[in-house]
Amino acid sequence: MKALYLGHAAVLLQTGERNILIDPFINENPSCPIKVQDLPKIHYILVTHGHGDHLGDTVEIAKRDSSTVITNFELSSLISRHGISTHPMHIGGRYTFEFGSVKLTPALHGSSISEGDTPVYAGNPCGFLIEIHDKKIYHAGDTGLTKDMELLRRENIDLAFLPIGGNFVMDLWDAVEAVKMIYPEIVVPIHYNTWEVIKSDPAIFQKEVEKLGLKCRALKPGESIEL
């Protein structure tokens, strides 16, 4: 299985049989090296919350590829009005799909979509714990540091994607504390340097993670990691 980082919080998981895209902020993402038209067929889209830099191009991709969108119940209800297939879930719920299982995990953040100038409530934000071919991947979504992360240690996570940009999410120092609680085999920092307000240094984060005896890969957009 390959995990391809597409900048900001967008990650493409390629199993060989299915392509699973997380938080597909593609066309308007200044750090993404490709456009939607360059993506392979996407079978499933996982969306952590409704903000535009995560919901992104979900509807366009789902219509193009007849993808199934996996997200929280409220956001699922809102975007299903566009005629796309959705699978609604809630935090703590786990479901087994044809590619593997998905569990929604808590995230400390907000979630809304914009209708004109008005933000519309879009359910609780979440992270995803994904198990494919006996490998566990955790995508934290947008979140602050939370003690709930201690519960993830027992999952023996192989690969964790954690935000480090600060301001809207935890900064790199809180992300290091998250690593101490989760203790994944490999960590990849996300959600940083897309804009000045979330500027962070992944080299410092990597150094601090490696002090814990763990691996950190600060992937550039377009780079991938094999599991």
Short mmCIF file of C-alpha atoms in Angstrom, two decimals:
data_model
loop_
_atom_site.label_atom_id
_atom_site.label_comp_id
_atom_site.label_asym_id
_atom_site.label_seq_id
_atom_site.Cartn_x
_atom_site.Cartn_y
_atom_site.Cartn_z
CA MET A 1 0.00 0.00 0.00
CA LYS A 2 1.18 3.50 -0.84
CA ALA A 3 0.31 6.77 0.90
CA LEU A 4 0.79 9.79 -1.37
CA TYR A 5 0.91 13.22 0.28
CA LEU A 6 -0.78 15.92 -1.80
CA GLY A 7 -0.11 18.92 0.43
CA HIS A 8 -1.98 20.52 3.33
CA ALA A 9 -4.06 17.61 4.72
CA ALA A 10 -4.76 15.73 1.48
CA VAL A 11 -3.58 12.12 1.36
CA LEU A 12 -4.20 9.45 -1.28
CA LEU A 13 -4.07 5.83 -0.11
CA GLN A 14 -3.52 3.36 -2.94
CA THR A 15 -4.09 -0.29 -2.06
CA GLY A 16 -3.64 -1.76 -5.52
CA GLU A 17 -7.36 -2.43 -5.78
CA ARG A 18 -8.88 0.77 -4.43
CA ASN A 19 -7.92 4.45 -4.20
CA ILE A 20 -8.99 6.24 -1.01
CA LEU A 21 -8.60 10.02 -0.90
CA ILE A 22 -8.62 11.90 2.42
CA ASP A 23 -9.55 15.60 2.63
CA PRO A 24 -9.31 16.32 -1.13
CA PHE A 25 -8.32 19.99 -1.15
CA ILE A 26 -6.74 19.84 -4.61
CA ASN A 27 -7.49 22.52 -7.21
CA GLU A 28 -7.28 25.55 -4.90
CA ASN A 29 -4.50 24.10 -2.75
CA PRO A 30 -1.34 26.17 -3.36
CA SER A 31 0.86 23.31 -2.17
CA CYS A 32 -0.77 20.52 -4.21
CA PRO A 33 1.35 19.48 -7.23
CA ILE A 34 -1.61 18.19 -9.27
CA LYS A 35 -5.18 19.06 -10.23
CA VAL A 36 -8.32 16.98 -9.92
CA GLN A 37 -8.03 15.97 -13.58
CA ASP A 38 -4.68 14.31 -12.79
CA LEU A 39 -6.08 12.06 -10.07
CA PRO A 40 -6.67 8.37 -10.75
CA LYS A 41 -10.17 6.99 -10.28
CA ILE A 42 -11.14 7.56 -6.66
CA HIS A 43 -13.31 4.87 -5.10
CA TYR A 44 -13.76 6.40 -1.63
CA ILE A 45 -13.35 9.91 -0.22
CA LEU A 46 -12.91 10.45 3.52
CA VAL A 47 -13.68 13.97 4.77
CA THR A 48 -12.73 14.98 8.31
CA HIS A 49 -14.94 18.10 8.44
CA GLY A 50 -16.70 20.71 6.37
CA HIS A 51 -14.13 23.51 6.08
CA GLY A 52 -13.18 24.32 2.50
CA ASP A 53 -9.54 23.32 2.86
CA HIS A 54 -10.68 19.77 3.70
CA LEU A 55 -14.02 19.26 1.94
CA GLY A 56 -12.29 20.84 -1.05
CA ASP A 57 -13.13 19.14 -4.35
CA THR A 58 -15.13 16.30 -2.82
CA VAL A 59 -18.31 16.84 -4.82
CA GLU A 60 -16.53 17.23 -8.17
CA ILE A 61 -14.46 14.07 -7.66
CA ALA A 62 -17.39 12.05 -6.33
CA LYS A 63 -19.52 12.98 -9.33
CA ARG A 64 -16.71 12.19 -11.77
CA ASP A 65 -15.85 8.80 -10.31
CA SER A 66 -19.10 7.77 -8.57
CA SER A 67 -17.07 7.73 -5.36
CA THR A 68 -18.58 7.02 -1.95
CA VAL A 69 -17.95 9.81 0.56
CA ILE A 70 -17.37 8.75 4.17
CA THR A 71 -17.88 11.49 6.74
CA ASN A 72 -19.98 12.51 9.74
CA PHE A 73 -23.77 12.29 9.54
CA GLU A 74 -24.52 16.01 9.27
CA LEU A 75 -21.94 16.74 6.58
CA SER A 76 -23.04 13.63 4.73
CA SER A 77 -26.61 14.92 4.70
CA LEU A 78 -25.53 18.33 3.39
CA ILE A 79 -23.39 17.11 0.51
CA SER A 80 -25.70 14.26 -0.52
CA ARG A 81 -27.99 16.97 -1.92
CA HIS A 82 -25.52 17.16 -4.82
CA GLY A 83 -26.53 13.67 -5.90
CA ILE A 84 -23.43 11.87 -4.66
CA SER A 85 -23.17 8.64 -2.69
CA THR A 86 -22.33 9.02 1.00
CA HIS A 87 -21.81 6.74 3.97
CA PRO A 88 -22.63 8.65 7.19
CA MET A 89 -20.86 7.78 10.44
CA HIS A 90 -20.28 9.27 13.87
CA ILE A 91 -17.32 9.48 16.24
CA GLY A 92 -16.55 6.14 17.84
CA GLY A 93 -18.26 4.22 15.05
CA ARG A 94 -16.38 1.66 12.99
CA TYR A 95 -17.48 0.15 9.69
CA THR A 96 -15.90 -2.39 7.36
CA PHE A 97 -15.81 -1.45 3.69
CA GLU A 98 -14.48 -3.51 0.77
CA PHE A 99 -11.00 -2.01 1.21
CA GLY A 100 -10.84 -2.33 5.01
CA SER A 101 -12.28 -0.69 8.12
CA VAL A 102 -12.74 2.95 9.11
CA LYS A 103 -13.31 4.30 12.61
CA LEU A 104 -14.09 7.94 13.33
CA THR A 105 -11.96 9.43 16.11
CA PRO A 106 -12.46 12.65 18.11
CA ALA A 107 -10.98 15.93 16.88
CA LEU A 108 -11.01 19.28 18.70
CA HIS A 109 -11.97 21.76 16.00
CA GLY A 110 -15.03 23.22 14.26
CA SER A 111 -16.98 22.12 11.20
CA SER A 112 -19.15 24.14 8.85
CA ILE A 113 -19.77 24.72 5.18
CA SER A 114 -20.48 28.09 3.60
CA GLU A 115 -23.80 28.91 2.00
CA GLY A 116 -23.27 32.42 0.70
CA ASP A 117 -21.87 34.42 3.60
CA THR A 118 -23.43 32.14 6.19
CA PRO A 119 -21.59 29.23 7.82
CA VAL A 120 -23.84 26.17 8.17
CA TYR A 121 -23.19 23.64 10.93
CA ALA A 122 -21.66 20.49 9.47
CA GLY A 123 -21.43 18.10 12.40
CA ASN A 124 -18.53 17.17 14.64
CA PRO A 125 -15.04 17.20 13.12
CA CYS A 126 -13.22 13.91 13.26
CA GLY A 127 -10.08 11.98 12.50
CA PHE A 128 -9.91 8.59 10.85
CA LEU A 129 -8.40 5.31 12.00
CA ILE A 130 -8.14 3.18 8.87
CA GLU A 131 -7.12 -0.46 8.71
CA ILE A 132 -6.11 -1.89 5.34
CA HIS A 133 -4.24 -5.17 4.78
CA ASP A 134 -3.34 -5.39 8.50
CA LYS A 135 -1.84 -1.89 8.43
CA LYS A 136 -3.31 0.91 10.55
CA ILE A 137 -3.25 4.52 9.40
CA TYR A 138 -4.38 7.43 11.56
CA HIS A 139 -5.29 10.77 9.98
CA ALA A 140 -5.96 13.23 12.78
CA GLY A 141 -7.80 15.82 10.69
CA ASP A 142 -7.75 19.32 12.15
CA THR A 143 -7.37 19.07 15.89
CA GLY A 144 -5.80 20.43 19.00
CA LEU A 145 -3.99 18.16 21.43
CA THR A 146 -6.41 15.96 23.35
CA LYS A 147 -6.05 13.26 26.01
CA ASP A 148 -8.30 11.08 23.84
CA MET A 149 -5.18 10.39 21.80
CA GLU A 150 -3.90 8.18 24.61
CA LEU A 151 -6.52 5.62 23.59
CA LEU A 152 -4.89 5.31 20.18
CA ARG A 153 -1.69 3.83 21.60
CA ARG A 154 -3.34 0.43 21.99
CA GLU A 155 -4.12 0.41 18.26
CA ASN A 156 -0.43 -0.06 17.34
CA ILE A 157 -0.66 2.46 14.52
CA ASP A 158 1.74 1.99 11.62
CA LEU A 159 1.43 5.46 10.08
CA ALA A 160 0.07 8.68 11.60
CA PHE A 161 -0.64 11.97 9.83
CA LEU A 162 -0.61 14.80 12.39
CA PRO A 163 -1.13 18.56 11.89
CA ILE A 164 1.69 20.79 13.12
CA GLY A 165 0.83 24.26 11.77
CA GLY A 166 -0.58 25.90 14.90
CA ASN A 167 -3.21 28.68 14.97
CA PHE A 168 -6.14 26.51 13.78
CA VAL A 169 -4.61 23.20 14.90
CA MET A 170 -1.94 22.01 17.34
CA ASP A 171 1.56 23.36 16.79
CA LEU A 172 4.60 21.15 16.37
CA TRP A 173 5.30 21.01 20.11
CA ASP A 174 1.78 19.81 20.91
CA ALA A 175 2.09 17.40 17.98
CA VAL A 176 5.20 15.94 19.64
CA GLU A 177 3.12 15.38 22.78
CA ALA A 178 0.51 13.67 20.60
CA VAL A 179 3.21 11.38 19.23
CA LYS A 180 4.19 10.44 22.79
CA MET A 181 0.60 9.37 23.45
CA ILE A 182 -0.10 7.62 20.14
CA TYR A 183 3.36 6.11 19.64
CA PRO A 184 2.99 5.24 15.94
CA GLU A 185 5.72 3.49 13.98
CA ILE A 186 5.98 6.36 11.46
CA VAL A 187 4.75 9.96 11.69
CA VAL A 188 4.12 12.36 8.80
CA PRO A 189 3.47 16.06 9.58
CA ILE A 190 0.61 17.74 7.69
CA HIS A 191 -1.39 21.00 7.68
CA TYR A 192 1.54 23.42 7.74
CA ASN A 193 3.16 26.06 5.47
CA THR A 194 0.18 26.20 3.11
CA TRP A 195 -0.21 29.80 4.22
CA GLU A 196 1.83 32.08 6.48
CA VAL A 197 -0.64 31.74 9.37
CA ILE A 198 0.21 28.02 9.72
CA LYS A 199 3.94 28.33 9.14
CA SER A 200 5.95 25.63 10.93
CA ASP A 201 9.29 23.86 10.64
CA PRO A 202 8.94 20.14 9.90
CA ALA A 203 12.67 19.62 10.45
CA ILE A 204 12.30 20.57 14.12
CA PHE A 205 9.30 18.26 14.44
CA GLN A 206 11.20 15.41 12.81
CA LYS A 207 14.17 15.90 15.14
CA GLU A 208 11.93 15.83 18.23
CA VAL A 209 10.10 12.71 17.04
CA GLU A 210 13.36 10.92 16.33
CA LYS A 211 14.50 11.71 19.90
CA LEU A 212 11.64 9.42 20.96
CA GLY A 213 13.11 6.59 18.93
CA LEU A 214 10.36 6.84 16.30
CA LYS A 215 10.48 7.49 12.57
CA CYS A 216 9.30 10.74 11.02
CA ARG A 217 8.98 11.44 7.30
CA ALA A 218 8.41 15.08 6.41
CA LEU A 219 7.01 14.35 2.96
CA LYS A 220 6.95 17.08 0.36
CA PRO A 221 3.72 17.33 -1.65
CA GLY A 222 3.90 14.67 -4.33
CA GLU A 223 6.08 12.33 -2.27
CA SER A 224 4.84 8.99 -0.98
CA ILE A 225 5.57 6.33 1.59
CA GLU A 226 5.15 2.56 1.21
CA LEU A 227 3.65 0.38 3.92
#
